């Protein structure tokens, strides 16, 4: 008898998107503060904060997608695909 229970992702898997957004936010905040302190222009600081957030978020997401799964992840994916 096999149960058809849906796969429950681990806490680490569920928190991964929040970690990526948080990392991007922190780096963008640092860049925004550096620009604000060096130029004293709020508009330029907000623009550089937004651009940095988007660029870092996309870059980190692309690096994450490019990582190859290890053996444990491959086994887990096979089990999910075959309903084991």
PDB file of N, CA and C in Angstrom:
ATOM      1  N   UNK A   1       0.827  -1.179   0.000  1.00  0.00           N
ATOM      2  CA  UNK A   1       0.000   0.000   0.000  1.00  0.00           C
ATOM      3  C   UNK A   1       0.874   1.245   0.000  1.00  0.00           C
ATOM      4  N   UNK A   2       0.631   2.087  -0.954  1.00  0.00           N
ATOM      5  CA  UNK A   2       1.346   3.352  -0.993  1.00  0.00           C
ATOM      6  C   UNK A   2       0.352   4.480  -0.783  1.00  0.00           C
ATOM      7  N   UNK A   3       0.777   5.441  -0.027  1.00  0.00           N
ATOM      8  CA  UNK A   3      -0.066   6.596   0.212  1.00  0.00           C
ATOM      9  C   UNK A   3       0.249   7.672  -0.806  1.00  0.00           C
ATOM     10  N   UNK A   4      -0.769   8.331  -1.249  1.00  0.00           N
ATOM     11  CA  UNK A   4      -0.578   9.444  -2.168  1.00  0.00           C
ATOM     12  C   UNK A   4      -0.666  10.749  -1.393  1.00  0.00           C
ATOM     13  N   UNK A   5       0.291  10.952  -0.517  1.00  0.00           N
ATOM     14  CA  UNK A   5       0.319  12.181   0.256  1.00  0.00           C
ATOM     15  C   UNK A   5       1.185  13.192  -0.477  1.00  0.00           C
ATOM     16  N   UNK A   6       0.758  14.448  -0.482  1.00  0.00           N
ATOM     17  CA  UNK A   6       1.570  15.461  -1.178  1.00  0.00           C
ATOM     18  C   UNK A   6       2.889  15.685  -0.448  1.00  0.00           C
ATOM     19  N   UNK A   7       3.894  16.021  -1.222  1.00  0.00           N
ATOM     20  CA  UNK A   7       5.225  16.286  -0.665  1.00  0.00           C
ATOM     21  C   UNK A   7       5.181  17.572   0.143  1.00  0.00           C
ATOM     22  N   UNK A   8       5.658  17.525   1.364  1.00  0.00           N
ATOM     23  CA  UNK A   8       5.741  18.702   2.212  1.00  0.00           C
ATOM     24  C   UNK A   8       7.178  19.212   2.193  1.00  0.00           C
ATOM     25  N   UNK A   9       7.405  20.410   1.651  1.00  0.00           N
ATOM     26  CA  UNK A   9       8.771  20.931   1.618  1.00  0.00           C
ATOM     27  C   UNK A   9       9.273  21.235   3.026  1.00  0.00           C
ATOM     28  N   UNK A  10      10.567  21.134   3.192  1.00  0.00           N
ATOM     29  CA  UNK A  10      11.153  21.419   4.499  1.00  0.00           C
ATOM     30  C   UNK A  10      11.101  22.915   4.777  1.00  0.00           C
ATOM     31  N   UNK A  11      11.343  23.255   6.025  1.00  0.00           N
ATOM     32  CA  UNK A  11      11.339  24.672   6.393  1.00  0.00           C
ATOM     33  C   UNK A  11      12.396  25.438   5.604  1.00  0.00           C
ATOM     34  N   UNK A  12      13.541  24.812   5.399  1.00  0.00           N
ATOM     35  CA  UNK A  12      14.609  25.444   4.631  1.00  0.00           C
ATOM     36  C   UNK A  12      14.153  25.734   3.204  1.00  0.00           C
ATOM     37  N   UNK A  13      13.439  24.791   2.605  1.00  0.00           N
ATOM     38  CA  UNK A  13      12.932  24.995   1.245  1.00  0.00           C
ATOM     39  C   UNK A  13      11.885  26.104   1.196  1.00  0.00           C
ATOM     40  N   UNK A  14      11.050  26.185   2.223  1.00  0.00           N
ATOM     41  CA  UNK A  14      10.011  27.215   2.254  1.00  0.00           C
ATOM     42  C   UNK A  14      10.594  28.599   2.495  1.00  0.00           C
ATOM     43  N   UNK A  15      11.703  28.681   3.221  1.00  0.00           N
ATOM     44  CA  UNK A  15      12.287  29.976   3.554  1.00  0.00           C
ATOM     45  C   UNK A  15      13.250  30.493   2.485  1.00  0.00           C
ATOM     46  N   UNK A  16      13.596  29.677   1.501  1.00  0.00           N
ATOM     47  CA  UNK A  16      14.566  30.079   0.481  1.00  0.00           C
ATOM     48  C   UNK A  16      14.151  31.366  -0.251  1.00  0.00           C
ATOM     49  N   UNK A  17      12.898  31.520  -0.699  1.00  0.00           N
ATOM     50  CA  UNK A  17      12.533  32.781  -1.366  1.00  0.00           C
ATOM     51  C   UNK A  17      12.681  33.997  -0.449  1.00  0.00           C
ATOM     52  N   UNK A  18      12.326  33.838   0.811  1.00  0.00           N
ATOM     53  CA  UNK A  18      12.456  34.957   1.752  1.00  0.00           C
ATOM     54  C   UNK A  18      13.927  35.312   1.969  1.00  0.00           C
ATOM     55  N   UNK A  19      14.794  34.304   1.977  1.00  0.00           N
ATOM     56  CA  UNK A  19      16.222  34.560   2.127  1.00  0.00           C
ATOM     57  C   UNK A  19      16.758  35.340   0.933  1.00  0.00           C
ATOM     58  N   UNK A  20      16.332  34.972  -0.267  1.00  0.00           N
ATOM     59  CA  UNK A  20      16.793  35.676  -1.467  1.00  0.00           C
ATOM     60  C   UNK A  20      16.315  37.123  -1.473  1.00  0.00           C
ATOM     61  N   UNK A  21      15.070  37.347  -1.110  1.00  0.00           N
ATOM     62  CA  UNK A  21      14.528  38.711  -1.068  1.00  0.00           C
ATOM     63  C   UNK A  21      15.206  39.515   0.035  1.00  0.00           C
ATOM     64  N   UNK A  22      15.429  38.886   1.191  1.00  0.00           N
ATOM     65  CA  UNK A  22      16.105  39.577   2.285  1.00  0.00           C
ATOM     66  C   UNK A  22      17.534  39.959   1.938  1.00  0.00           C
ATOM     67  N   UNK A  23      18.259  39.038   1.320  1.00  0.00           N
ATOM     68  CA  UNK A  23      19.635  39.312   0.893  1.00  0.00           C
ATOM     69  C   UNK A  23      19.670  40.469  -0.101  1.00  0.00           C
ATOM     70  N   UNK A  24      18.756  40.449  -1.061  1.00  0.00           N
ATOM     71  CA  UNK A  24      18.697  41.528  -2.047  1.00  0.00           C
ATOM     72  C   UNK A  24      18.343  42.849  -1.385  1.00  0.00           C
ATOM     73  N   UNK A  25      17.425  42.795  -0.442  1.00  0.00           N
ATOM     74  CA  UNK A  25      17.023  44.010   0.264  1.00  0.00           C
ATOM     75  C   UNK A  25      18.151  44.616   1.072  1.00  0.00           C
ATOM     76  N   UNK A  26      18.918  43.779   1.750  1.00  0.00           N
ATOM     77  CA  UNK A  26      20.028  44.283   2.556  1.00  0.00           C
ATOM     78  C   UNK A  26      21.096  44.925   1.669  1.00  0.00           C
ATOM     79  N   UNK A  27      21.449  44.267   0.581  1.00  0.00           N
ATOM     80  CA  UNK A  27      22.446  44.849  -0.323  1.00  0.00           C
ATOM     81  C   UNK A  27      21.937  46.150  -0.952  1.00  0.00           C
ATOM     82  N   UNK A  28      20.667  46.184  -1.314  1.00  0.00           N
ATOM     83  CA  UNK A  28      20.097  47.402  -1.893  1.00  0.00           C
ATOM     84  C   UNK A  28      20.072  48.523  -0.865  1.00  0.00           C
ATOM     85  N   UNK A  29      19.773  48.196   0.384  1.00  0.00           N
ATOM     86  CA  UNK A  29      19.760  49.209   1.435  1.00  0.00           C
ATOM     87  C   UNK A  29      21.151  49.793   1.663  1.00  0.00           C
ATOM     88  N   UNK A  30      22.161  48.948   1.644  1.00  0.00           N
ATOM     89  CA  UNK A  30      23.540  49.420   1.806  1.00  0.00           C
ATOM     90  C   UNK A  30      23.907  50.370   0.666  1.00  0.00           C
ATOM     91  N   UNK A  31      23.597  49.982  -0.558  1.00  0.00           N
ATOM     92  CA  UNK A  31      23.916  50.842  -1.707  1.00  0.00           C
ATOM     93  C   UNK A  31      23.140  52.153  -1.616  1.00  0.00           C
ATOM     94  N   UNK A  32      21.856  52.068  -1.259  1.00  0.00           N
ATOM     95  CA  UNK A  32      21.050  53.280  -1.123  1.00  0.00           C
ATOM     96  C   UNK A  32      21.597  54.223  -0.069  1.00  0.00           C
ATOM     97  N   UNK A  33      22.032  53.675   1.065  1.00  0.00           N
ATOM     98  CA  UNK A  33      22.596  54.518   2.120  1.00  0.00           C
ATOM     99  C   UNK A  33      23.927  55.131   1.716  1.00  0.00           C
ATOM    100  N   UNK A  34      24.760  54.359   1.034  1.00  0.00           N
ATOM    101  CA  UNK A  34      26.043  54.897   0.572  1.00  0.00           C
ATOM    102  C   UNK A  34      25.821  56.036  -0.412  1.00  0.00           C
ATOM    103  N   UNK A  35      24.898  55.854  -1.336  1.00  0.00           N
ATOM    104  CA  UNK A  35      24.614  56.922  -2.303  1.00  0.00           C
ATOM    105  C   UNK A  35      24.027  58.136  -1.597  1.00  0.00           C
ATOM    106  N   UNK A  36      23.132  57.917  -0.641  1.00  0.00           N
ATOM    107  CA  UNK A  36      22.531  59.029   0.095  1.00  0.00           C
ATOM    108  C   UNK A  36      23.579  59.797   0.890  1.00  0.00           C
ATOM    109  N   UNK A  37      24.472  59.083   1.552  1.00  0.00           N
ATOM    110  CA  UNK A  37      25.492  59.765   2.356  1.00  0.00           C
ATOM    111  C   UNK A  37      26.535  60.477   1.495  1.00  0.00           C
ATOM    112  N   UNK A  38      26.778  59.975   0.306  1.00  0.00           N
ATOM    113  CA  UNK A  38      27.811  60.608  -0.521  1.00  0.00           C
ATOM    114  C   UNK A  38      27.265  61.744  -1.382  1.00  0.00           C
ATOM    115  N   UNK A  39      26.008  61.672  -1.802  1.00  0.00           N
ATOM    116  CA  UNK A  39      25.475  62.707  -2.689  1.00  0.00           C
ATOM    117  C   UNK A  39      24.442  63.607  -2.024  1.00  0.00           C
ATOM    118  N   UNK A  40      23.813  63.158  -0.963  1.00  0.00           N
ATOM    119  CA  UNK A  40      22.731  63.889  -0.272  1.00  0.00           C
ATOM    120  C   UNK A  40      21.525  64.126  -1.177  1.00  0.00           C
ATOM    121  N   UNK A  41      21.347  63.288  -2.180  1.00  0.00           N
ATOM    122  CA  UNK A  41      20.191  63.381  -3.072  1.00  0.00           C
ATOM    123  C   UNK A  41      19.300  62.158  -2.833  1.00  0.00           C
ATOM    124  N   UNK A  42      18.130  62.419  -2.280  1.00  0.00           N
ATOM    125  CA  UNK A  42      17.227  61.337  -1.909  1.00  0.00           C
ATOM    126  C   UNK A  42      16.723  60.590  -3.141  1.00  0.00           C
ATOM    127  N   UNK A  43      16.392  61.319  -4.198  1.00  0.00           N
ATOM    128  CA  UNK A  43      15.851  60.685  -5.401  1.00  0.00           C
ATOM    129  C   UNK A  43      16.875  59.738  -6.011  1.00  0.00           C
ATOM    130  N   UNK A  44      18.111  60.186  -6.111  1.00  0.00           N
ATOM    131  CA  UNK A  44      19.168  59.333  -6.658  1.00  0.00           C
ATOM    132  C   UNK A  44      19.388  58.109  -5.775  1.00  0.00           C
ATOM    133  N   UNK A  45      19.287  58.297  -4.478  1.00  0.00           N
ATOM    134  CA  UNK A  45      19.450  57.192  -3.538  1.00  0.00           C
ATOM    135  C   UNK A  45      18.340  56.156  -3.701  1.00  0.00           C
ATOM    136  N   UNK A  46      17.104  56.610  -3.846  1.00  0.00           N
ATOM    137  CA  UNK A  46      15.970  55.689  -4.017  1.00  0.00           C
ATOM    138  C   UNK A  46      16.074  54.949  -5.346  1.00  0.00           C
ATOM    139  N   UNK A  47      16.487  55.643  -6.384  1.00  0.00           N
ATOM    140  CA  UNK A  47      16.644  54.995  -7.695  1.00  0.00           C
ATOM    141  C   UNK A  47      17.723  53.928  -7.633  1.00  0.00           C
ATOM    142  N   UNK A  48      18.863  54.254  -7.024  1.00  0.00           N
ATOM    143  CA  UNK A  48      19.935  53.255  -6.950  1.00  0.00           C
ATOM    144  C   UNK A  48      19.555  52.105  -6.037  1.00  0.00           C
ATOM    145  N   UNK A  49      18.775  52.363  -4.990  1.00  0.00           N
ATOM    146  CA  UNK A  49      18.278  51.286  -4.129  1.00  0.00           C
ATOM    147  C   UNK A  49      17.401  50.320  -4.941  1.00  0.00           C
ATOM    148  N   UNK A  50      16.471  50.869  -5.707  1.00  0.00           N
ATOM    149  CA  UNK A  50      15.572  50.026  -6.505  1.00  0.00           C
ATOM    150  C   UNK A  50      16.293  49.234  -7.583  1.00  0.00           C
ATOM    151  N   UNK A  51      17.199  49.897  -8.274  1.00  0.00           N
ATOM    152  CA  UNK A  51      17.951  49.212  -9.330  1.00  0.00           C
ATOM    153  C   UNK A  51      18.810  48.101  -8.737  1.00  0.00           C
ATOM    154  N   UNK A  52      19.473  48.396  -7.617  1.00  0.00           N
ATOM    155  CA  UNK A  52      20.314  47.388  -6.974  1.00  0.00           C
ATOM    156  C   UNK A  52      19.484  46.211  -6.500  1.00  0.00           C
ATOM    157  N   UNK A  53      18.310  46.468  -5.925  1.00  0.00           N
ATOM    158  CA  UNK A  53      17.446  45.388  -5.454  1.00  0.00           C
ATOM    159  C   UNK A  53      17.078  44.450  -6.596  1.00  0.00           C
ATOM    160  N   UNK A  54      16.661  45.011  -7.707  1.00  0.00           N
ATOM    161  CA  UNK A  54      16.234  44.192  -8.840  1.00  0.00           C
ATOM    162  C   UNK A  54      17.405  43.417  -9.437  1.00  0.00           C
ATOM    163  N   UNK A  55      18.547  44.085  -9.612  1.00  0.00           N
ATOM    164  CA  UNK A  55      19.704  43.425 -10.220  1.00  0.00           C
ATOM    165  C   UNK A  55      20.207  42.289  -9.334  1.00  0.00           C
ATOM    166  N   UNK A  56      20.305  42.527  -8.029  1.00  0.00           N
ATOM    167  CA  UNK A  56      20.791  41.486  -7.122  1.00  0.00           C
ATOM    168  C   UNK A  56      19.789  40.337  -7.044  1.00  0.00           C
ATOM    169  N   UNK A  57      18.500  40.642  -6.986  1.00  0.00           N
ATOM    170  CA  UNK A  57      17.488  39.591  -6.922  1.00  0.00           C
ATOM    171  C   UNK A  57      17.526  38.701  -8.153  1.00  0.00           C
ATOM    172  N   UNK A  58      17.623  39.301  -9.323  1.00  0.00           N
ATOM    173  CA  UNK A  58      17.682  38.509 -10.557  1.00  0.00           C
ATOM    174  C   UNK A  58      18.982  37.711 -10.630  1.00  0.00           C
ATOM    175  N   UNK A  59      20.096  38.322 -10.245  1.00  0.00           N
ATOM    176  CA  UNK A  59      21.385  37.624 -10.300  1.00  0.00           C
ATOM    177  C   UNK A  59      21.413  36.425  -9.361  1.00  0.00           C
ATOM    178  N   UNK A  60      20.967  36.616  -8.132  1.00  0.00           N
ATOM    179  CA  UNK A  60      20.968  35.516  -7.166  1.00  0.00           C
ATOM    180  C   UNK A  60      20.005  34.415  -7.614  1.00  0.00           C
ATOM    181  N   UNK A  61      18.861  34.795  -8.167  1.00  0.00           N
ATOM    182  CA  UNK A  61      17.911  33.788  -8.651  1.00  0.00           C
ATOM    183  C   UNK A  61      18.502  32.985  -9.811  1.00  0.00           C
ATOM    184  N   UNK A  62      19.219  33.651 -10.696  1.00  0.00           N
ATOM    185  CA  UNK A  62      19.847  32.944 -11.814  1.00  0.00           C
ATOM    186  C   UNK A  62      20.938  31.996 -11.332  1.00  0.00           C
ATOM    187  N   UNK A  63      21.734  32.427 -10.354  1.00  0.00           N
ATOM    188  CA  UNK A  63      22.756  31.538  -9.796  1.00  0.00           C
ATOM    189  C   UNK A  63      22.108  30.339  -9.102  1.00  0.00           C
ATOM    190  N   UNK A  64      20.989  30.566  -8.419  1.00  0.00           N
ATOM    191  CA  UNK A  64      20.292  29.478  -7.738  1.00  0.00           C
ATOM    192  C   UNK A  64      19.729  28.478  -8.748  1.00  0.00           C
ATOM    193  N   UNK A  65      19.182  28.974  -9.838  1.00  0.00           N
ATOM    194  CA  UNK A  65      18.650  28.077 -10.867  1.00  0.00           C
ATOM    195  C   UNK A  65      19.751  27.282 -11.559  1.00  0.00           C
ATOM    196  N   UNK A  66      20.944  27.822 -11.585  1.00  0.00           N
ATOM    197  CA  UNK A  66      22.054  27.190 -12.281  1.00  0.00           C
ATOM    198  C   UNK A  66      22.721  26.078 -11.461  1.00  0.00           C
ATOM    199  N   UNK A  67      22.416  25.996 -10.173  1.00  0.00           N
ATOM    200  CA  UNK A  67      23.041  24.981  -9.328  1.00  0.00           C
ATOM    201  C   UNK A  67      22.496  23.597  -9.681  1.00  0.00           C
ATOM    202  N   UNK A  68      23.382  22.611  -9.700  1.00  0.00           N
ATOM    203  CA  UNK A  68      22.978  21.243  -9.997  1.00  0.00           C
ATOM    204  C   UNK A  68      22.544  20.555  -8.700  1.00  0.00           C
ATOM    205  N   UNK A  69      21.499  19.732  -8.772  1.00  0.00           N
ATOM    206  CA  UNK A  69      21.054  19.039  -7.555  1.00  0.00           C
ATOM    207  C   UNK A  69      22.049  17.957  -7.139  1.00  0.00           C
ATOM    208  N   UNK A  70      22.176  17.760  -5.827  1.00  0.00           N
ATOM    209  CA  UNK A  70      23.048  16.691  -5.340  1.00  0.00           C
ATOM    210  C   UNK A  70      22.281  15.369  -5.367  1.00  0.00           C
ATOM    211  N   UNK A  71      22.907  14.277  -4.921  1.00  0.00           N
ATOM    212  CA  UNK A  71      22.282  12.950  -4.997  1.00  0.00           C
ATOM    213  C   UNK A  71      20.987  12.865  -4.199  1.00  0.00           C
ATOM    214  N   UNK A  72      20.955  13.482  -3.018  1.00  0.00           N
ATOM    215  CA  UNK A  72      19.742  13.439  -2.198  1.00  0.00           C
ATOM    216  C   UNK A  72      18.589  14.155  -2.895  1.00  0.00           C
ATOM    217  N   UNK A  73      18.870  15.279  -3.525  1.00  0.00           N
ATOM    218  CA  UNK A  73      17.830  16.000  -4.240  1.00  0.00           C
ATOM    219  C   UNK A  73      17.354  15.216  -5.465  1.00  0.00           C
ATOM    220  N   UNK A  74      18.279  14.557  -6.167  1.00  0.00           N
ATOM    221  CA  UNK A  74      17.887  13.744  -7.319  1.00  0.00           C
ATOM    222  C   UNK A  74      16.969  12.601  -6.891  1.00  0.00           C
ATOM    223  N   UNK A  75      17.312  11.946  -5.777  1.00  0.00           N
ATOM    224  CA  UNK A  75      16.476  10.858  -5.265  1.00  0.00           C
ATOM    225  C   UNK A  75      15.095  11.376  -4.894  1.00  0.00           C
ATOM    226  N   UNK A  76      15.039  12.532  -4.243  1.00  0.00           N
ATOM    227  CA  UNK A  76      13.767  13.119  -3.855  1.00  0.00           C
ATOM    228  C   UNK A  76      12.926  13.473  -5.072  1.00  0.00           C
ATOM    229  N   UNK A  77      13.551  14.030  -6.094  1.00  0.00           N
ATOM    230  CA  UNK A  77      12.828  14.360  -7.312  1.00  0.00           C
ATOM    231  C   UNK A  77      12.295  13.109  -8.005  1.00  0.00           C
ATOM    232  N   UNK A  78      13.101  12.039  -8.040  1.00  0.00           N
ATOM    233  CA  UNK A  78      12.638  10.792  -8.643  1.00  0.00           C
ATOM    234  C   UNK A  78      11.457  10.218  -7.888  1.00  0.00           C
ATOM    235  N   UNK A  79      11.508  10.276  -6.550  1.00  0.00           N
ATOM    236  CA  UNK A  79      10.381   9.770  -5.749  1.00  0.00           C
ATOM    237  C   UNK A  79       9.124  10.582  -6.005  1.00  0.00           C
ATOM    238  N   UNK A  80       9.256  11.883  -6.134  1.00  0.00           N
ATOM    239  CA  UNK A  80       8.085  12.719  -6.402  1.00  0.00           C
ATOM    240  C   UNK A  80       7.508  12.431  -7.789  1.00  0.00           C
ATOM    241  N   UNK A  81       8.381  12.211  -8.768  1.00  0.00           N
ATOM    242  CA  UNK A  81       7.913  11.975 -10.134  1.00  0.00           C
ATOM    243  C   UNK A  81       7.226  10.614 -10.274  1.00  0.00           C
ATOM    244  N   UNK A  82       7.697   9.616  -9.529  1.00  0.00           N
ATOM    245  CA  UNK A  82       7.141   8.271  -9.653  1.00  0.00           C
ATOM    246  C   UNK A  82       6.111   7.966  -8.577  1.00  0.00           C
ATOM    247  N   UNK A  83       5.820   8.920  -7.709  1.00  0.00           N
ATOM    248  CA  UNK A  83       4.785   8.735  -6.707  1.00  0.00           C
ATOM    249  C   UNK A  83       5.127   7.724  -5.640  1.00  0.00           C
ATOM    250  N   UNK A  84       6.401   7.576  -5.307  1.00  0.00           N
ATOM    251  CA  UNK A  84       6.801   6.568  -4.312  1.00  0.00           C
ATOM    252  C   UNK A  84       6.608   7.046  -2.912  1.00  0.00           C
TER     253      UNK A  84
END
